[in-house]
Amino acid sequence: MATKKPAGIDEYIAGFPGKTRHVLQQVRAIIKNTAPHAEETISYAIPTFTINKVYLVYFAGYKNHISLYPAPGGNAAFEKEIKPYRSGKSTVQFVLDKPLPVNLIIKIVKYRMKENLERQKAR
């Protein structure tokens, strides 16, 4: 992984070895396909997707896994699905050696889009 803050998501992903890079590209594509109007940026030195300047999801690569932040919290519908991947209050980890749970990532992104829309309406 790069030691300096990457200029963009392409540079961030390029700093990883093959298997990690491949899974990071998959996660990025899933998010882009699910939230096509989201903007890509780097925040906290990791890839971030935002909608209307409000963060949607972050993701990051590590030696043995990929993390997705934030996972929905307090939603019973997600708790069963997320449980095998949960590593913190709002973090899920996907081990590189196992198939990526594409449908779960899509559900998380859609849920986060809904949460963001509700917050914007409340303002």
mmCIF file of C-alpha atoms in Angstrom, residues 9-120:
data_model
loop_
_atom_site.group_PDB
_atom_site.id
_atom_site.type_symbol
_atom_site.label_atom_id
_atom_site.label_comp_id
_atom_site.label_asym_id
_atom_site.label_seq_id
_atom_site.Cartn_x
_atom_site.Cartn_y
_atom_site.Cartn_z
ATOM 1 C CA ILE A 9 -8.776 6.052 -6.557
ATOM 2 C CA ASP A 10 -6.797 4.762 -9.544
ATOM 3 C CA GLU A 11 -3.532 5.603 -7.790
ATOM 4 C CA TYR A 12 -4.778 4.091 -4.530
ATOM 5 C CA ILE A 13 -5.714 0.786 -6.189
ATOM 6 C CA ALA A 14 -2.493 0.678 -8.209
ATOM 7 C CA GLY A 15 -0.502 0.610 -4.960
ATOM 8 C CA PHE A 16 -1.693 -2.915 -4.107
ATOM 9 C CA PRO A 17 -0.575 -6.359 -5.285
ATOM 10 C CA GLY A 18 -2.618 -8.253 -7.899
ATOM 11 C CA LYS A 19 -5.260 -10.090 -5.833
ATOM 12 C CA THR A 20 -6.025 -7.087 -3.619
ATOM 13 C CA ARG A 21 -6.027 -4.754 -6.615
ATOM 14 C CA HIS A 22 -8.484 -7.027 -8.442
ATOM 15 C CA VAL A 23 -10.935 -7.147 -5.525
ATOM 16 C CA LEU A 24 -10.637 -3.370 -4.982
ATOM 17 C CA GLN A 25 -11.521 -2.865 -8.646
ATOM 18 C CA GLN A 26 -14.521 -5.161 -8.220
ATOM 19 C CA VAL A 27 -15.771 -3.257 -5.171
ATOM 20 C CA ARG A 28 -15.312 0.048 -6.986
ATOM 21 C CA ALA A 29 -17.281 -1.213 -10.003
ATOM 22 C CA ILE A 30 -20.110 -2.508 -7.817
ATOM 23 C CA ILE A 31 -20.420 0.855 -6.074
ATOM 24 C CA LYS A 32 -20.243 2.786 -9.358
ATOM 25 C CA ASN A 33 -22.915 0.585 -10.949
ATOM 26 C CA THR A 34 -25.184 0.852 -7.918
ATOM 27 C CA ALA A 35 -24.723 4.601 -7.429
ATOM 28 C CA PRO A 36 -23.861 5.923 -10.916
ATOM 29 C CA HIS A 37 -24.258 9.578 -9.878
ATOM 30 C CA ALA A 38 -21.889 9.262 -6.927
ATOM 31 C CA GLU A 39 -18.580 11.091 -7.145
ATOM 32 C CA GLU A 40 -15.258 9.429 -6.430
ATOM 33 C CA THR A 41 -12.731 11.040 -4.148
ATOM 34 C CA ILE A 42 -10.115 10.235 -1.555
ATOM 35 C CA SER A 43 -10.971 10.959 2.075
ATOM 36 C CA TYR A 44 -9.008 9.798 5.105
ATOM 37 C CA ALA A 45 -6.490 8.541 2.492
ATOM 38 C CA ILE A 46 -8.918 5.875 1.206
ATOM 39 C CA PRO A 47 -11.386 5.663 -1.702
ATOM 40 C CA THR A 48 -14.667 7.396 -0.977
ATOM 41 C CA PHE A 49 -17.917 7.806 -2.873
ATOM 42 C CA THR A 50 -20.035 10.879 -2.179
ATOM 43 C CA ILE A 51 -23.398 12.171 -3.327
ATOM 44 C CA ASN A 52 -23.930 15.929 -3.122
ATOM 45 C CA LYS A 53 -20.668 16.231 -1.155
ATOM 46 C CA VAL A 54 -21.980 13.843 1.535
ATOM 47 C CA TYR A 55 -20.097 10.577 1.936
ATOM 48 C CA LEU A 56 -21.844 7.436 0.825
ATOM 49 C CA VAL A 57 -19.282 4.671 1.424
ATOM 50 C CA TYR A 58 -15.564 4.296 1.904
ATOM 51 C CA PHE A 59 -13.550 1.213 1.045
ATOM 52 C CA ALA A 60 -9.977 0.177 1.697
ATOM 53 C CA GLY A 61 -7.559 -2.587 0.872
ATOM 54 C CA TYR A 62 -5.407 -4.583 3.244
ATOM 55 C CA LYS A 63 -3.099 -7.566 2.966
ATOM 56 C CA ASN A 64 -5.790 -10.217 3.495
ATOM 57 C CA HIS A 65 -9.104 -8.394 3.158
ATOM 58 C CA ILE A 66 -11.071 -5.437 1.823
ATOM 59 C CA SER A 67 -13.057 -3.263 4.223
ATOM 60 C CA LEU A 68 -16.231 -1.368 3.434
ATOM 61 C CA TYR A 69 -17.288 1.522 5.665
ATOM 62 C CA PRO A 70 -19.855 2.297 6.936
ATOM 63 C CA ALA A 71 -22.030 -0.738 7.084
ATOM 64 C CA PRO A 72 -25.614 -0.073 8.107
ATOM 65 C CA GLY A 73 -26.049 -0.243 11.835
ATOM 66 C CA GLY A 74 -29.177 -0.965 13.776
ATOM 67 C CA ASN A 75 -30.965 -2.466 10.811
ATOM 68 C CA ALA A 76 -32.222 -5.938 11.619
ATOM 69 C CA ALA A 77 -32.561 -6.773 7.920
ATOM 70 C CA PHE A 78 -28.816 -6.425 7.482
ATOM 71 C CA GLU A 79 -27.576 -7.900 10.730
ATOM 72 C CA LYS A 80 -27.885 -11.527 9.616
ATOM 73 C CA GLU A 81 -26.229 -10.871 6.267
ATOM 74 C CA ILE A 82 -23.470 -8.683 7.677
ATOM 75 C CA LYS A 83 -22.689 -10.782 10.738
ATOM 76 C CA PRO A 84 -20.115 -13.074 9.047
ATOM 77 C CA TYR A 85 -18.245 -9.995 7.769
ATOM 78 C CA ARG A 86 -18.641 -7.603 10.715
ATOM 79 C CA SER A 87 -15.371 -6.375 12.177
ATOM 80 C CA GLY A 88 -16.517 -3.244 13.960
ATOM 81 C CA LYS A 89 -19.596 -1.178 14.614
ATOM 82 C CA SER A 90 -19.807 0.075 11.040
ATOM 83 C CA THR A 91 -17.168 -1.928 9.212
ATOM 84 C CA VAL A 92 -17.406 -5.088 7.171
ATOM 85 C CA GLN A 93 -14.421 -7.079 5.955
ATOM 86 C CA PHE A 94 -14.344 -9.295 2.916
ATOM 87 C CA VAL A 95 -11.525 -11.851 2.958
ATOM 88 C CA LEU A 96 -9.619 -11.912 -0.327
ATOM 89 C CA ASP A 97 -9.679 -15.712 -0.595
ATOM 90 C CA LYS A 98 -13.476 -15.966 -0.534
ATOM 91 C CA PRO A 99 -16.041 -14.902 -3.133
ATOM 92 C CA LEU A 100 -17.092 -11.274 -2.855
ATOM 93 C CA PRO A 101 -20.718 -10.961 -1.612
ATOM 94 C CA VAL A 102 -21.809 -8.740 -4.508
ATOM 95 C CA ASN A 103 -25.499 -8.644 -3.577
ATOM 96 C CA LEU A 104 -24.671 -7.631 -0.012
ATOM 97 C CA ILE A 105 -22.470 -4.768 -1.207
ATOM 98 C CA ILE A 106 -25.264 -3.589 -3.510
ATOM 99 C CA LYS A 107 -27.747 -3.694 -0.614
ATOM 100 C CA ILE A 108 -25.380 -1.721 1.624
ATOM 101 C CA VAL A 109 -24.839 0.968 -1.016
ATOM 102 C CA LYS A 110 -28.580 1.247 -1.714
ATOM 103 C CA TYR A 111 -29.292 1.466 2.000
ATOM 104 C CA ARG A 112 -26.671 4.202 2.431
ATOM 105 C CA MET A 113 -28.181 6.109 -0.523
ATOM 106 C CA LYS A 114 -31.582 5.951 1.161
ATOM 107 C CA GLU A 115 -30.095 7.116 4.489
ATOM 108 C CA ASN A 116 -28.383 10.061 2.788
ATOM 109 C CA LEU A 117 -31.581 11.075 0.997
ATOM 110 C CA GLU A 118 -33.549 10.968 4.249
ATOM 111 C CA ARG A 119 -30.911 13.117 5.997
ATOM 112 C CA GLN A 120 -30.987 15.657 3.185
#
